[in-house]
């Protein structure tokens, strides 16, 4: 079969490789679509220690079941599925508390196991979620992305979340803003430096699109909230400066959630302000199977728009697409690689 092989920093090529065989408890899928994650781009740049070349990446995907191993009775040949790629142990304290995304023994399809930038991929049957017929492969490949955004809110300490600031209008920022709108936030600010992304944010329900080239984002958020600050700030960029901004955007008792990877240095936090204003700062890592199931529900019922942020490219164009996404993404937000498209 054909596979997009990661060979080292900024090195990828299409290769002819062996198809995965069927093993107990597993399904072999014919890949429908596999989206490129920001973390795959980090890997391509050699910044992801867990991604050891040679590796087939791709952890956000759909496929059709073409073979089933012994014990994989929950699926049938021909089923279309999307996959929670995080394989947690189910036995450690974190797993037993439902915090499966931070299981210390977890592995991920497309990171520690061959992923879906290929014609076929082998996955555990219990990681599969059946796709309704009306959910296409591109949308199905976005279920994983939306799960990340849902996890932010799932673990939030707030009751009502009335005002939200989202830093960065990339995939995660655009999804977080839609979740904020869905749960009833009335003031939603989104910051970015790319006009087309801000326009998309507005069309998806942002009430305030803040161009950071023109305006100070913290001041703009305080203007939006009559000088109060927001209940929840989501940092979806991954820079030290924007992490610090997220905390400065909060109202008393507000919560900043950090999602972006790759900050240059540890952030500075005003500990006295944190105490006096009862601020919360926390990280959000990946998602649980509950987030994943809810994500599929929101996409299949049309409550969250994922279609307008993802475009399809042929898997064979993979090496060039990775280079473009890290050097000059332009208007591209999310790209799904589709074999033989
Ligand atoms: Zn991802
Ligand atoms: Zn575990």
mmCIF file of C-alpha atoms and ligand atoms in Angstrom:
data_model
loop_
_atom_site.group_PDB
_atom_site.id
_atom_site.type_symbol
_atom_site.label_atom_id
_atom_site.label_comp_id
_atom_site.label_asym_id
_atom_site.label_seq_id
_atom_site.Cartn_x
_atom_site.Cartn_y
_atom_site.Cartn_z
ATOM 1 C CA UNK A 1 0.000 0.000 0.000
ATOM 2 C CA UNK A 2 0.982 3.668 -0.232
ATOM 3 C CA UNK A 3 1.972 5.497 2.952
ATOM 4 C CA UNK A 4 3.252 8.956 3.850
ATOM 5 C CA UNK A 5 6.440 8.156 5.741
ATOM 6 C CA UNK A 6 8.019 10.603 8.206
ATOM 7 C CA UNK A 7 11.781 10.078 7.927
ATOM 8 C CA UNK A 8 13.244 12.889 10.036
ATOM 9 C CA UNK A 9 13.045 16.647 10.546
ATOM 10 C CA UNK A 10 11.294 18.150 7.497
ATOM 11 C CA UNK A 11 11.631 14.847 5.644
ATOM 12 C CA UNK A 12 8.610 12.966 4.376
ATOM 13 C CA UNK A 13 8.011 10.849 1.318
ATOM 14 C CA UNK A 14 5.407 8.563 -0.177
ATOM 15 C CA UNK A 15 6.527 4.945 0.097
ATOM 16 C CA UNK A 16 5.277 1.506 -0.854
ATOM 17 C CA UNK A 17 4.880 -0.472 2.401
ATOM 18 C CA UNK A 18 3.326 -3.718 3.642
ATOM 19 C CA UNK A 19 -0.399 -3.592 4.457
ATOM 20 C CA UNK A 20 -1.226 -4.127 8.145
ATOM 21 C CA UNK A 21 -2.312 -7.683 8.955
ATOM 22 C CA UNK A 22 -5.336 -8.489 11.074
ATOM 23 C CA UNK A 23 -4.722 -9.226 14.786
ATOM 24 C CA UNK A 24 -7.041 -10.273 17.652
ATOM 25 C CA UNK A 25 -9.352 -7.513 18.875
ATOM 26 C CA UNK A 26 -8.432 -5.280 15.946
ATOM 27 C CA UNK A 27 -10.045 -4.093 12.735
ATOM 28 C CA UNK A 28 -8.214 -3.260 9.531
ATOM 29 C CA UNK A 29 -9.655 -0.090 8.013
ATOM 30 C CA UNK A 30 -9.489 1.237 4.487
ATOM 31 C CA UNK A 31 -8.756 4.887 5.286
ATOM 32 C CA UNK A 32 -11.455 7.369 4.261
ATOM 33 C CA UNK A 33 -9.826 10.656 5.317
ATOM 34 C CA UNK A 34 -7.064 11.576 7.771
ATOM 35 C CA UNK A 35 -6.670 15.177 8.946
ATOM 36 C CA UNK A 36 -3.316 16.778 9.658
ATOM 37 C CA UNK A 37 -3.029 17.898 13.291
ATOM 38 C CA UNK A 38 -0.941 20.799 14.591
ATOM 39 C CA UNK A 39 0.945 18.197 16.613
ATOM 40 C CA UNK A 40 1.818 16.341 13.376
ATOM 41 C CA UNK A 41 3.365 19.596 12.127
ATOM 42 C CA UNK A 42 5.392 19.821 15.346
ATOM 43 C CA UNK A 43 6.497 16.267 14.643
ATOM 44 C CA UNK A 44 7.443 17.151 11.051
ATOM 45 C CA UNK A 45 9.630 19.958 12.443
ATOM 46 C CA UNK A 46 11.359 17.458 14.743
ATOM 47 C CA UNK A 47 9.824 18.964 17.902
ATOM 48 C CA UNK A 48 7.842 15.921 19.039
ATOM 49 C CA UNK A 49 10.106 13.522 20.942
ATOM 50 C CA UNK A 50 7.450 10.793 20.842
ATOM 51 C CA UNK A 51 7.353 10.692 17.042
ATOM 52 C CA UNK A 52 10.332 8.517 16.163
ATOM 53 C CA UNK A 53 11.049 8.067 12.436
ATOM 54 C CA UNK A 54 10.348 6.122 10.329
ATOM 55 C CA UNK A 55 6.686 6.693 11.207
ATOM 56 C CA UNK A 56 3.313 6.859 9.477
ATOM 57 C CA UNK A 57 1.526 9.683 11.330
ATOM 58 C CA UNK A 58 -2.203 10.418 11.223
ATOM 59 C CA UNK A 59 -4.432 10.124 14.304
ATOM 60 C CA UNK A 60 -7.579 12.029 13.179
ATOM 61 C CA UNK A 61 -9.310 9.739 10.718
ATOM 62 C CA UNK A 62 -12.162 7.690 9.368
ATOM 63 C CA UNK A 63 -12.173 4.352 7.620
ATOM 64 C CA UNK A 64 -14.226 1.430 6.415
ATOM 65 C CA UNK A 65 -13.816 -1.957 8.092
ATOM 66 C CA UNK A 66 -12.305 -4.423 5.612
ATOM 67 C CA UNK A 67 -11.044 -7.132 7.982
ATOM 68 C CA UNK A 68 -11.744 -8.153 11.583
ATOM 69 C CA UNK A 69 -9.563 -10.064 14.032
ATOM 70 C CA UNK A 70 -10.751 -12.672 16.525
ATOM 71 C CA UNK A 71 -12.820 -11.117 19.319
ATOM 72 C CA UNK A 72 -13.676 -7.947 17.389
ATOM 73 C CA UNK A 73 -17.369 -8.823 17.308
ATOM 74 C CA UNK A 74 -18.680 -5.301 17.864
ATOM 75 C CA UNK A 75 -18.083 -4.324 14.233
ATOM 76 C CA UNK A 76 -19.034 -5.702 10.837
ATOM 77 C CA UNK A 77 -17.212 -5.636 7.519
ATOM 78 C CA UNK A 78 -18.268 -2.494 5.667
ATOM 79 C CA UNK A 79 -18.930 -0.381 8.793
ATOM 80 C CA UNK A 80 -17.714 3.216 8.494
ATOM 81 C CA UNK A 81 -16.023 4.408 11.675
ATOM 82 C CA UNK A 82 -13.967 7.151 13.265
ATOM 83 C CA UNK A 83 -11.406 6.311 15.920
ATOM 84 C CA UNK A 84 -10.381 7.572 19.333
ATOM 85 C CA UNK A 85 -6.634 7.142 18.732
ATOM 86 C CA UNK A 86 -5.586 7.363 22.405
ATOM 87 C CA UNK A 87 -5.009 3.908 23.846
ATOM 88 C CA UNK A 88 -5.056 4.242 27.637
ATOM 89 C CA UNK A 89 -4.332 1.369 30.033
ATOM 90 C CA UNK A 90 -7.669 1.339 31.889
ATOM 91 C CA UNK A 91 -5.986 0.275 35.153
ATOM 92 C CA UNK A 92 -3.949 3.204 36.500
ATOM 93 C CA UNK A 93 -5.301 5.780 38.985
ATOM 94 C CA UNK A 94 -5.878 8.373 36.237
ATOM 95 C CA UNK A 95 -7.833 5.915 34.091
ATOM 96 C CA UNK A 96 -9.884 4.762 37.082
ATOM 97 C CA UNK A 97 -10.746 8.410 37.790
ATOM 98 C CA UNK A 98 -11.832 8.894 34.175
ATOM 99 C CA UNK A 99 -8.752 10.987 33.329
ATOM 100 C CA UNK A 100 -7.784 8.648 30.495
ATOM 101 C CA UNK A 101 -6.121 11.356 28.374
ATOM 102 C CA UNK A 102 -3.332 11.700 30.940
ATOM 103 C CA UNK A 103 -2.853 7.965 31.537
ATOM 104 C CA UNK A 104 0.925 7.630 31.999
ATOM 105 C CA UNK A 105 0.865 4.375 30.012
ATOM 106 C CA UNK A 106 -1.095 5.748 27.052
ATOM 107 C CA UNK A 107 0.015 5.308 23.479
ATOM 108 C CA UNK A 108 -1.491 6.914 20.394
ATOM 109 C CA UNK A 109 -2.218 5.583 16.907
ATOM 110 C CA UNK A 110 -0.117 7.696 14.541
ATOM 111 C CA UNK A 111 2.525 8.382 17.203
ATOM 112 C CA UNK A 112 3.562 5.095 18.832
ATOM 113 C CA UNK A 113 1.612 2.942 16.346
ATOM 114 C CA UNK A 114 1.352 3.302 12.543
ATOM 115 C CA UNK A 115 -1.264 5.925 11.708
ATOM 116 C CA UNK A 116 -3.698 6.722 8.934
ATOM 117 C CA UNK A 117 -1.685 8.665 6.353
ATOM 118 C CA UNK A 118 -1.850 5.448 4.308
ATOM 119 C CA UNK A 119 -4.329 3.258 2.426
ATOM 120 C CA UNK A 120 -4.936 0.965 5.408
ATOM 121 C CA UNK A 121 -4.548 1.128 9.183
ATOM 122 C CA UNK A 122 -5.081 -1.373 12.006
ATOM 123 C CA UNK A 123 -7.059 -0.149 15.043
ATOM 124 C CA UNK A 124 -8.466 -1.721 18.222
ATOM 125 C CA UNK A 125 -12.138 -2.525 17.718
ATOM 126 C CA UNK A 126 -13.061 -0.898 21.032
ATOM 127 C CA UNK A 127 -11.601 2.444 19.868
ATOM 128 C CA UNK A 128 -14.028 2.676 16.934
ATOM 129 C CA UNK A 129 -17.139 4.869 16.820
ATOM 130 C CA UNK A 130 -19.608 4.046 14.044
ATOM 131 C CA UNK A 131 -20.321 6.983 11.700
ATOM 132 C CA UNK A 132 -23.906 7.737 10.693
ATOM 133 C CA UNK A 133 -24.328 7.517 6.892
ATOM 134 C CA UNK A 134 -24.863 11.261 6.513
ATOM 135 C CA UNK A 135 -21.537 12.150 8.170
ATOM 136 C CA UNK A 136 -18.892 12.292 5.448
ATOM 137 C CA UNK A 137 -15.252 11.300 5.815
ATOM 138 C CA UNK A 138 -13.979 14.882 6.077
ATOM 139 C CA UNK A 139 -16.428 15.704 8.867
ATOM 140 C CA UNK A 140 -15.747 12.350 10.500
ATOM 141 C CA UNK A 141 -12.022 13.096 10.551
ATOM 142 C CA UNK A 142 -12.817 16.280 12.530
ATOM 143 C CA UNK A 143 -14.428 14.423 15.452
ATOM 144 C CA UNK A 144 -11.026 14.102 17.125
ATOM 145 C CA UNK A 145 -10.311 17.837 16.798
ATOM 146 C CA UNK A 146 -13.645 18.847 18.266
ATOM 147 C CA UNK A 147 -13.101 16.414 21.157
ATOM 148 C CA UNK A 148 -10.092 18.517 22.222
ATOM 149 C CA UNK A 149 -12.223 21.666 22.295
ATOM 150 C CA UNK A 150 -14.993 19.921 24.245
ATOM 151 C CA UNK A 151 -12.526 18.690 26.864
ATOM 152 C CA UNK A 152 -11.713 22.322 27.732
ATOM 153 C CA UNK A 153 -15.319 22.932 28.741
ATOM 154 C CA UNK A 154 -15.976 19.464 30.150
ATOM 155 C CA UNK A 155 -13.393 20.077 32.850
ATOM 156 C CA UNK A 156 -14.200 23.735 33.460
ATOM 157 C CA UNK A 157 -14.970 24.753 37.047
ATOM 158 C CA UNK A 158 -17.615 27.315 36.122
ATOM 159 C CA UNK A 159 -21.354 27.112 36.300
ATOM 160 C CA UNK A 160 -22.607 29.445 33.580
ATOM 161 C CA UNK A 161 -19.944 30.596 31.144
ATOM 162 C CA UNK A 162 -21.215 33.933 29.851
ATOM 163 C CA UNK A 163 -18.080 35.452 28.368
ATOM 164 C CA UNK A 164 -15.188 33.720 26.630
ATOM 165 C CA UNK A 165 -11.966 34.897 25.017
ATOM 166 C CA UNK A 166 -10.318 32.573 22.518
ATOM 167 C CA UNK A 167 -6.713 33.330 21.599
ATOM 168 C CA UNK A 168 -5.964 32.086 18.095
ATOM 169 C CA UNK A 169 -8.455 31.327 15.295
ATOM 170 C CA UNK A 170 -6.885 28.089 14.105
ATOM 171 C CA UNK A 171 -8.729 24.773 14.218
ATOM 172 C CA UNK A 172 -8.876 24.556 18.012
ATOM 173 C CA UNK A 173 -9.769 28.229 18.473
ATOM 174 C CA UNK A 174 -12.585 28.088 15.913
ATOM 175 C CA UNK A 175 -13.962 24.924 17.487
ATOM 176 C CA UNK A 176 -13.680 26.321 21.031
ATOM 177 C CA UNK A 177 -15.583 29.439 20.005
ATOM 178 C CA UNK A 178 -18.361 27.324 18.514
ATOM 179 C CA UNK A 179 -18.604 25.249 21.690
ATOM 180 C CA UNK A 180 -18.743 28.501 23.711
ATOM 181 C CA UNK A 181 -21.625 29.690 21.531
ATOM 182 C CA UNK A 182 -23.333 26.309 21.782
ATOM 183 C CA UNK A 183 -23.291 26.346 25.595
ATOM 184 C CA UNK A 184 -24.758 29.837 25.676
ATOM 185 C CA UNK A 185 -21.900 32.337 26.063
ATOM 186 C CA UNK A 186 -23.163 35.743 24.908
ATOM 187 C CA UNK A 187 -19.821 37.510 24.521
ATOM 188 C CA UNK A 188 -17.144 35.636 22.623
ATOM 189 C CA UNK A 189 -13.921 37.365 21.633
ATOM 190 C CA UNK A 190 -11.469 35.747 19.238
ATOM 191 C CA UNK A 191 -7.992 37.108 18.588
ATOM 192 C CA UNK A 192 -5.761 36.439 15.585
ATOM 193 C CA UNK A 193 -3.512 38.226 13.115
ATOM 194 C CA UNK A 194 -4.950 36.727 9.897
ATOM 195 C CA UNK A 195 -8.014 38.615 8.553
ATOM 196 C CA UNK A 196 -9.515 35.569 6.781
ATOM 197 C CA UNK A 197 -9.428 33.586 10.023
ATOM 198 C CA UNK A 198 -11.070 36.427 11.936
ATOM 199 C CA UNK A 199 -13.782 36.610 9.270
ATOM 200 C CA UNK A 200 -14.398 32.882 9.647
ATOM 201 C CA UNK A 201 -14.529 33.308 13.437
ATOM 202 C CA UNK A 202 -17.206 35.978 13.045
ATOM 203 C CA UNK A 203 -19.239 33.776 10.713
ATOM 204 C CA UNK A 204 -19.041 31.000 13.321
ATOM 205 C CA UNK A 205 -20.421 33.151 16.116
ATOM 206 C CA UNK A 206 -17.607 35.269 17.569
ATOM 207 C CA UNK A 207 -19.154 38.528 18.780
ATOM 208 C CA UNK A 208 -15.802 40.338 18.802
ATOM 209 C CA UNK A 209 -13.037 39.568 16.289
ATOM 210 C CA UNK A 210 -9.853 41.227 17.527
ATOM 211 C CA UNK A 211 -7.016 41.815 15.070
ATOM 212 C CA UNK A 212 -3.927 41.812 17.283
ATOM 213 C CA UNK A 213 -1.977 43.783 14.668
ATOM 214 C CA UNK A 214 -4.277 46.746 15.296
ATOM 215 C CA UNK A 215 -5.566 46.359 18.851
ATOM 216 C CA UNK A 216 -4.246 45.296 22.235
ATOM 217 C CA UNK A 217 -6.115 42.031 22.844
ATOM 218 C CA UNK A 218 -6.343 42.376 26.637
ATOM 219 C CA UNK A 219 -7.730 45.925 26.407
ATOM 220 C CA UNK A 220 -10.183 44.852 23.713
ATOM 221 C CA UNK A 221 -11.458 42.000 25.904
ATOM 222 C CA UNK A 222 -11.958 44.373 28.844
ATOM 223 C CA UNK A 223 -13.843 46.767 26.540
ATOM 224 C CA UNK A 224 -16.067 43.894 25.422
ATOM 225 C CA UNK A 225 -16.895 42.978 29.022
ATOM 226 C CA UNK A 226 -17.447 46.511 30.405
ATOM 227 C CA UNK A 227 -14.144 46.382 32.238
ATOM 228 C CA UNK A 228 -14.823 43.024 33.928
ATOM 229 C CA UNK A 229 -12.732 40.485 32.022
ATOM 230 C CA UNK A 230 -13.986 37.095 30.814
ATOM 231 C CA UNK A 231 -15.201 34.025 32.690
ATOM 232 C CA UNK A 232 -13.050 31.761 30.537
ATOM 233 C CA UNK A 233 -9.984 32.416 28.386
ATOM 234 C CA UNK A 234 -8.744 29.698 26.034
ATOM 235 C CA UNK A 235 -5.160 29.860 24.788
ATOM 236 C CA UNK A 236 -5.009 27.972 21.483
ATOM 237 C CA UNK A 237 -1.742 29.272 20.048
ATOM 238 C CA UNK A 238 1.100 28.055 22.258
ATOM 239 C CA UNK A 239 3.277 31.116 22.859
ATOM 240 C CA UNK A 240 4.455 32.331 26.259
ATOM 241 C CA UNK A 241 3.128 35.849 25.593
ATOM 242 C CA UNK A 242 -0.363 34.626 24.655
ATOM 243 C CA UNK A 243 -0.489 32.299 27.681
ATOM 244 C CA UNK A 244 0.186 35.325 29.891
ATOM 245 C CA UNK A 245 -2.437 37.312 27.951
ATOM 246 C CA UNK A 246 -5.035 34.634 28.684
ATOM 247 C CA UNK A 247 -4.571 35.107 32.438
ATOM 248 C CA UNK A 248 -4.677 38.907 32.142
ATOM 249 C CA UNK A 249 -8.025 38.686 30.278
ATOM 250 C CA UNK A 250 -9.823 37.056 33.224
ATOM 251 C CA UNK A 251 -12.482 38.499 35.460
ATOM 252 C CA UNK A 252 -12.401 37.790 39.198
ATOM 253 C CA UNK A 253 -12.824 34.053 39.710
ATOM 254 C CA UNK A 254 -12.159 33.459 36.009
ATOM 255 C CA UNK A 255 -10.357 30.532 34.494
ATOM 256 C CA UNK A 256 -7.622 30.366 31.854
ATOM 257 C CA UNK A 257 -7.209 27.105 29.969
ATOM 258 C CA UNK A 258 -3.991 26.431 28.090
ATOM 259 C CA UNK A 259 -4.216 24.209 25.044
ATOM 260 C CA UNK A 260 -1.502 25.408 22.650
ATOM 261 C CA UNK A 261 1.791 23.517 22.477
ATOM 262 C CA UNK A 262 5.301 24.844 22.036
ATOM 263 C CA UNK A 263 5.605 27.896 24.325
ATOM 264 C CA UNK A 264 9.137 29.308 24.168
ATOM 265 C CA UNK A 265 9.621 29.745 27.931
ATOM 266 C CA UNK A 266 7.771 29.234 31.226
ATOM 267 C CA UNK A 267 4.994 31.802 31.634
ATOM 268 C CA UNK A 268 5.050 34.393 34.419
ATOM 269 C CA UNK A 269 2.067 34.412 36.769
ATOM 270 C CA UNK A 270 1.196 37.160 39.266
ATOM 271 C CA UNK A 271 0.641 34.947 42.305
ATOM 272 C CA UNK A 272 -0.809 37.751 44.421
ATOM 273 C CA UNK A 273 -3.428 38.545 41.772
ATOM 274 C CA UNK A 274 -4.195 34.845 41.538
ATOM 275 C CA UNK A 275 -4.921 34.708 45.269
ATOM 276 C CA UNK A 276 -6.806 37.989 45.574
ATOM 277 C CA UNK A 277 -8.865 37.469 42.439
ATOM 278 C CA UNK A 278 -9.277 33.680 42.853
ATOM 279 C CA UNK A 279 -8.022 32.958 39.356
ATOM 280 C CA UNK A 280 -7.645 29.448 37.964
ATOM 281 C CA UNK A 281 -5.023 28.501 35.383
ATOM 282 C CA UNK A 282 -4.931 24.977 34.045
ATOM 283 C CA UNK A 283 -3.987 22.871 31.068
ATOM 284 C CA UNK A 284 -6.255 20.753 28.903
ATOM 285 C CA UNK A 285 -4.797 17.700 27.224
ATOM 286 C CA UNK A 286 -6.635 15.745 24.547
ATOM 287 C CA UNK A 287 -10.003 14.188 25.501
ATOM 288 C CA UNK A 288 -11.822 11.216 26.946
ATOM 289 C CA UNK A 289 -14.103 8.762 25.151
ATOM 290 C CA UNK A 290 -17.061 10.710 26.562
ATOM 291 C CA UNK A 291 -15.796 13.903 24.888
ATOM 292 C CA UNK A 292 -15.289 11.872 21.718
ATOM 293 C CA UNK A 293 -18.845 10.509 21.708
ATOM 294 C CA UNK A 294 -20.296 13.982 22.367
ATOM 295 C CA UNK A 295 -18.148 15.412 19.572
ATOM 296 C CA UNK A 296 -19.552 12.914 17.091
ATOM 297 C CA UNK A 297 -23.065 13.769 18.308
ATOM 298 C CA UNK A 298 -22.540 17.526 17.819
ATOM 299 C CA UNK A 299 -21.145 17.034 14.320
ATOM 300 C CA UNK A 300 -23.775 14.530 13.208
ATOM 301 C CA UNK A 301 -26.609 16.771 14.429
ATOM 302 C CA UNK A 302 -25.107 19.828 12.717
ATOM 303 C CA UNK A 303 -24.700 21.765 15.979
ATOM 304 C CA UNK A 304 -21.044 22.479 15.250
ATOM 305 C CA UNK A 305 -19.775 23.425 11.794
ATOM 306 C CA UNK A 306 -16.581 21.602 10.909
ATOM 307 C CA UNK A 307 -17.083 21.444 7.143
ATOM 308 C CA UNK A 308 -16.076 25.058 6.493
ATOM 309 C CA UNK A 309 -12.639 24.695 8.067
ATOM 310 C CA UNK A 310 -11.378 21.511 6.398
ATOM 311 C CA UNK A 311 -10.266 20.935 2.808
ATOM 312 C CA UNK A 312 -9.357 17.696 1.061
ATOM 313 C CA UNK A 313 -6.047 16.879 -0.629
ATOM 314 C CA UNK A 314 -4.800 13.653 -2.198
ATOM 315 C CA UNK A 315 -2.589 11.605 0.132
ATOM 316 C CA UNK A 316 0.052 11.529 -2.626
ATOM 317 C CA UNK A 317 0.490 15.300 -2.146
ATOM 318 C CA UNK A 318 1.290 14.746 1.550
ATOM 319 C CA UNK A 319 4.978 15.770 1.583
ATOM 320 C CA UNK A 320 4.266 19.089 -0.172
ATOM 321 C CA UNK A 321 1.226 19.810 2.005
ATOM 322 C CA UNK A 322 3.230 19.363 5.222
ATOM 323 C CA UNK A 323 5.872 21.789 3.962
ATOM 324 C CA UNK A 324 3.237 24.322 2.947
ATOM 325 C CA UNK A 325 1.420 24.080 6.284
ATOM 326 C CA UNK A 326 4.566 24.818 8.294
ATOM 327 C CA UNK A 327 6.014 27.482 5.956
ATOM 328 C CA UNK A 328 3.063 29.310 4.439
ATOM 329 C CA UNK A 329 -0.410 27.988 5.365
ATOM 330 C CA UNK A 330 -2.182 31.047 3.926
ATOM 331 C CA UNK A 331 -5.931 30.501 4.264
ATOM 332 C CA UNK A 332 -5.591 26.773 4.972
ATOM 333 C CA UNK A 333 -6.880 25.855 8.414
ATOM 334 C CA UNK A 334 -7.300 22.103 8.325
ATOM 335 C CA UNK A 335 -6.249 19.700 5.583
ATOM 336 C CA UNK A 336 -7.523 16.130 5.330
ATOM 337 C CA UNK A 337 -5.449 13.686 3.300
ATOM 338 C CA UNK A 338 -7.601 11.315 1.263
ATOM 339 C CA UNK A 339 -6.075 8.272 -0.465
ATOM 340 C CA UNK A 340 -6.832 8.249 -4.175
ATOM 341 C CA UNK A 341 -8.902 11.438 -4.173
HETATM 342 ZN ZN1 LIG B 1 -4.553 15.869 16.939
HETATM 343 ZN ZN1 LIG B 2 -4.083 4.349 32.566
#
